[in-house]
Coordinates of C-alpha atoms in Angstrom, one line a residue:
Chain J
X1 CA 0.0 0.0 0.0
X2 CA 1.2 3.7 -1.2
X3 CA 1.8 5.5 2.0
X4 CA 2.5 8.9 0.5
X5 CA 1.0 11.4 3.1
X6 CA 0.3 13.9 0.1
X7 CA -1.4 16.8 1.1
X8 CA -0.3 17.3 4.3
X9 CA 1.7 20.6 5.4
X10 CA 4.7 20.1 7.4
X11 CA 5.4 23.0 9.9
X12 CA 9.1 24.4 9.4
X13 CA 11.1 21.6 11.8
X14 CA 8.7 19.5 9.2
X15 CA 7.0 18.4 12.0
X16 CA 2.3 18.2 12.3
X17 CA 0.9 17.6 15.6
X18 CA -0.8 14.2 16.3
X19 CA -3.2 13.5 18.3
X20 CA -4.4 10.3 19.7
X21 CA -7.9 9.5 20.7
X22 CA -9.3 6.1 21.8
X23 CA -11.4 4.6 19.3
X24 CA -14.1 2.8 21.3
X25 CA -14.5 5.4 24.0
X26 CA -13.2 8.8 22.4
X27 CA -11.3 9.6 25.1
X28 CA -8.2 11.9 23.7
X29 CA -5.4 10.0 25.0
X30 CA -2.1 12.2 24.3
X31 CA -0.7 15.0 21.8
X32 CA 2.6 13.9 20.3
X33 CA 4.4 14.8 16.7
X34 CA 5.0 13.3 13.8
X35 CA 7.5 13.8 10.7
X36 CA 6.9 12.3 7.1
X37 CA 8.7 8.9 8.2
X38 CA 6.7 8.4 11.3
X39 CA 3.3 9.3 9.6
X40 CA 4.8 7.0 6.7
X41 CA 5.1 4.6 9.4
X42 CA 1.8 4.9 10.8
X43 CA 0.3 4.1 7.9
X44 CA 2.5 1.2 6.3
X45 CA 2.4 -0.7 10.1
X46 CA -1.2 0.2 11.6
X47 CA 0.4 1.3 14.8
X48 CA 0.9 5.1 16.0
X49 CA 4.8 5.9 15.3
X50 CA 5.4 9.3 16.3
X51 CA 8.6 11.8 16.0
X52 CA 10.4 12.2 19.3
X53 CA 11.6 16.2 19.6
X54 CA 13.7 15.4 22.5
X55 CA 15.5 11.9 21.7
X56 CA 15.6 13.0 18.0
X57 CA 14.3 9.7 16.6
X58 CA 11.4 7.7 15.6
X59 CA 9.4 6.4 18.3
X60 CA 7.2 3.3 18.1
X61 CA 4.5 4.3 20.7
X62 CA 4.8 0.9 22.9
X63 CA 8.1 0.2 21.7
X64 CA 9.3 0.2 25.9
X65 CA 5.9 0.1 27.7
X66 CA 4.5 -2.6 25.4
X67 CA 1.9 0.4 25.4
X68 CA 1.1 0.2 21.7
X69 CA -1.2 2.2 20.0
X70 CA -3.0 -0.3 17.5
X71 CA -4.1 2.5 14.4
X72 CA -8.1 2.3 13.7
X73 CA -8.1 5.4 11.6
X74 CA -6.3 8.2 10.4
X75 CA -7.7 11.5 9.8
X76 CA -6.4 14.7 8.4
X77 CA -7.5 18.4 9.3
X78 CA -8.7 21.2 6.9
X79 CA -6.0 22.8 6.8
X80 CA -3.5 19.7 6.5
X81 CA -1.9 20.5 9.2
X82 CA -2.9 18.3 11.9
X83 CA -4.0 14.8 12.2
X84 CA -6.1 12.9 14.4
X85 CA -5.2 8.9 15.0
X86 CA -8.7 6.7 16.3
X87 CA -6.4 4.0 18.2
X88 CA -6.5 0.8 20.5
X89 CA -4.7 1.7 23.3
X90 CA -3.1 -1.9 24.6
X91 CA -2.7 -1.8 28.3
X92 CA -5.3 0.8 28.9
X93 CA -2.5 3.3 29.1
X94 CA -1.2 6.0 27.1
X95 CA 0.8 8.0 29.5
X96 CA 4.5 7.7 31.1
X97 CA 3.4 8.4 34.3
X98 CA 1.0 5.7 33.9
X99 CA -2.2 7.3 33.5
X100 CA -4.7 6.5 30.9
X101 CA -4.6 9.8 28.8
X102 CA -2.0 12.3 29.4
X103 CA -4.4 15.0 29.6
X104 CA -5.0 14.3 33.4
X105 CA -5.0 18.0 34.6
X106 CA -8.2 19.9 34.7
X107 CA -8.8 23.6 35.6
X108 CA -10.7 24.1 38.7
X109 CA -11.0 28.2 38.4
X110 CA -7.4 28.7 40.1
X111 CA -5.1 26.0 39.7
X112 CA -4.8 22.6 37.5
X113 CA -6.1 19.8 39.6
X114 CA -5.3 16.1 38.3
X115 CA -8.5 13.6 38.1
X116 CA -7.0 11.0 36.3
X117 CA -5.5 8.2 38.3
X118 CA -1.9 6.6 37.9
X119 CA -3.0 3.1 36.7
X120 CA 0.2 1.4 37.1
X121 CA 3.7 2.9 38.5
X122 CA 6.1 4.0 35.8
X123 CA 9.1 2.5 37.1
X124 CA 7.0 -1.0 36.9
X125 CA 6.7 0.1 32.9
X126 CA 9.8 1.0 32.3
X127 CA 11.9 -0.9 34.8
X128 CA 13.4 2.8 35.8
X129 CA 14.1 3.2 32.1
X130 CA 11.9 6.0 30.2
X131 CA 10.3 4.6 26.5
Chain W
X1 CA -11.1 33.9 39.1
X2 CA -7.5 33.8 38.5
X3 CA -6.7 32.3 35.3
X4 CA -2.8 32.4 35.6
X5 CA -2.3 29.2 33.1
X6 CA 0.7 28.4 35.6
X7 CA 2.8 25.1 34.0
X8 CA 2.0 26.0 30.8
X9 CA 5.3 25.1 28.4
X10 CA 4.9 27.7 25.7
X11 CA 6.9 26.8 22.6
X12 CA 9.4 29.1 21.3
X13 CA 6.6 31.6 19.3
X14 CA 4.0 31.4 22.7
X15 CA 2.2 29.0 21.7
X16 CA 0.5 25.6 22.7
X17 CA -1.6 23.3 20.4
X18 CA -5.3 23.4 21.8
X19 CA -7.6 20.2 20.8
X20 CA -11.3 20.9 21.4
X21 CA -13.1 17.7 21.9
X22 CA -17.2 17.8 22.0
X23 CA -18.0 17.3 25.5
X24 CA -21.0 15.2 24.9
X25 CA -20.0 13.2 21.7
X26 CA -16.4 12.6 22.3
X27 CA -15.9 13.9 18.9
X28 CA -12.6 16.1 18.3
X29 CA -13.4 18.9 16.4
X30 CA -10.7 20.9 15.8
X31 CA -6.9 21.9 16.4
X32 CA -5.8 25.6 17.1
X33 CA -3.4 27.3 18.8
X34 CA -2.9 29.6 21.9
X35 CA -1.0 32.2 23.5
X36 CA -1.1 32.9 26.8
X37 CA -3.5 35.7 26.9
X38 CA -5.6 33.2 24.8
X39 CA -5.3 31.0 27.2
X40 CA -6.5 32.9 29.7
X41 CA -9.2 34.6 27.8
X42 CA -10.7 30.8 27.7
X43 CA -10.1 30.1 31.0
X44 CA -12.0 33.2 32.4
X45 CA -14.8 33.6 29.5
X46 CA -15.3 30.1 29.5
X47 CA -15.9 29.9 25.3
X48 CA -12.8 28.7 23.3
X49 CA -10.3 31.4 22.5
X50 CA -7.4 31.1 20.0
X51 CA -4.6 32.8 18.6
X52 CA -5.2 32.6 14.8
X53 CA -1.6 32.6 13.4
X54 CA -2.9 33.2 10.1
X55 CA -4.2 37.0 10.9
X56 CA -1.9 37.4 14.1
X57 CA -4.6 38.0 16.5
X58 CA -6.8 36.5 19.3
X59 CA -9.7 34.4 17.6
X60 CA -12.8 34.6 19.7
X61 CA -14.1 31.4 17.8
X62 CA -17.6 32.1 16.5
X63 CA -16.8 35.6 16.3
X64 CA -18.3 35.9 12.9
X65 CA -19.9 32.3 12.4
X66 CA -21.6 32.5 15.8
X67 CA -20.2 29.0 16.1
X68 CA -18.7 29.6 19.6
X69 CA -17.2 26.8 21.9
X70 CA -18.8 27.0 25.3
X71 CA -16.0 25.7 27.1
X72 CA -16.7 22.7 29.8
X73 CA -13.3 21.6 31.1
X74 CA -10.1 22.7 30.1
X75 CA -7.4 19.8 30.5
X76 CA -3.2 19.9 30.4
X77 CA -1.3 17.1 29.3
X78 CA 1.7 15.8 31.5
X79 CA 4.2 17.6 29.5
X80 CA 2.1 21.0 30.1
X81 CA 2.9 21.8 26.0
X82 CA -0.9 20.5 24.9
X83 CA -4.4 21.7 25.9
X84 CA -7.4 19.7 25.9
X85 CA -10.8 21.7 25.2
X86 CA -14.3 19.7 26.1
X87 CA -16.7 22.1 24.1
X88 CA -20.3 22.4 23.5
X89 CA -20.0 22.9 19.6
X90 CA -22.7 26.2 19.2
X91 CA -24.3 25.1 15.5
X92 CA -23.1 22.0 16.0
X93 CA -20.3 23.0 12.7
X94 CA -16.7 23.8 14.1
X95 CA -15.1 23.5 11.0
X96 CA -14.5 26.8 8.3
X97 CA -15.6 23.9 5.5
X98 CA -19.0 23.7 7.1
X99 CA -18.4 20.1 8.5
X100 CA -18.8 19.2 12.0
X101 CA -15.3 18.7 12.6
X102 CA -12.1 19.4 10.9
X103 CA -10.7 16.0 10.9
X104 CA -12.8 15.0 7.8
X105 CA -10.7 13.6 5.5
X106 CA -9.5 9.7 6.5
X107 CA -6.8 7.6 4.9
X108 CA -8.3 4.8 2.9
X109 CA -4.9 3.1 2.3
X110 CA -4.1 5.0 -0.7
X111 CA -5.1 8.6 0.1
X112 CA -7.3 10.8 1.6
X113 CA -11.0 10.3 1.7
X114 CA -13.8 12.8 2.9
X115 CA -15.6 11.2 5.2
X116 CA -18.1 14.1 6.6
X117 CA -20.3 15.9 5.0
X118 CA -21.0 19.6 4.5
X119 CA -23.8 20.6 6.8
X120 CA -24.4 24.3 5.8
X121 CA -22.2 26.3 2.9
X122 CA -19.7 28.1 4.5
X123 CA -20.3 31.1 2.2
X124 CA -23.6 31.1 3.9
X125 CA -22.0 30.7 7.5
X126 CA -19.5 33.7 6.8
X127 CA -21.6 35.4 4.3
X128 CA -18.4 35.7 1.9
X129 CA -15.7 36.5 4.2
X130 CA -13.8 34.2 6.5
X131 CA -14.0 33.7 10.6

């Protein structure tokens, strides 16, 4: 299968945001970033493969956690400039601090309160390692 | 209320990518961007407030469509460099296209496919200019 992204518009580090919603309950799970080759990836392997701004590399969502993101759909914005991946989430959780989404912080009128739980302790994902 | 966005992680133009998710379909609608004062515009009028890159200036969404973003919850993700809008969609349209959301174009293995429909002609929505 052609994997060509085509119309999508790369910002000027050639990066588009990506963001990762769970397919059966809609929950939006995390924001992350991809490049050509990771959305190249995505596509080709049916699993979320993002760009990773701080390690500088490809990274296979799951690839340390076992965390995959198992791709249902992939949709692009308006403008071209986003896109939105409807995912499996194996392991319930998306987040390295073990939560299920990473958007666990709400605003409660004067501070950001969290009301997401940790599901599972990080250091038991990683083994003290990061993904 | 104070709406001093606190751990926010700008990036290096002031800016955070915003997702705005329907707070009662789980749909995502939309990505835009915010500055801080955007930021806190949201947080304290409690409708969705973006900086439109494009035109250089805060984007009280709806301003000329009337569809406005009541905003329900505002989330952060762990990183504090994403924002996570849950939004009652006013007109029930949040894209300039006239679709419901702007993630309307999936990837049927070869390219993109439109997968929503146009509910109401935009020129009719902006009456021949833009939001």
């Amino acid at each position: 299968m052609s994997a060509d992204p085509g119309p999508v518009r790369w910002n000027a580090d050639g990066l588009v945001p990506a963001v990762a919603q769970d397919a059966d309950t809609g929950e939006v799970l995390m924001l992350a970033w991809m490049n050509r080759e990771a959305l190249e990836a995505t596509l080709r392997e049916g699993r979320a493969v993002y760009w990773s701004r701080s390690r500088g590399r490809l990274w296979r969502k799951g690839e340390a956690s076992g965390h995959v993101q198992e791709v249902v759909e992939v949709r692009l914005d308006c403008d071209g400039d986003a896109v939105l991946l409807r995912v499996r989430q194996r392991g319930g959780i998306a987040c390295h601090t073990g939560r299920r989404s990473c958007f666990y912080r709400a605003w409660d009128g004067t501070g950001w309160r969290e009301v997401l739980p940790v599901l599972r302790d990080p250091d038991e994902i990683y083994g003290g390692g990061g993904e």
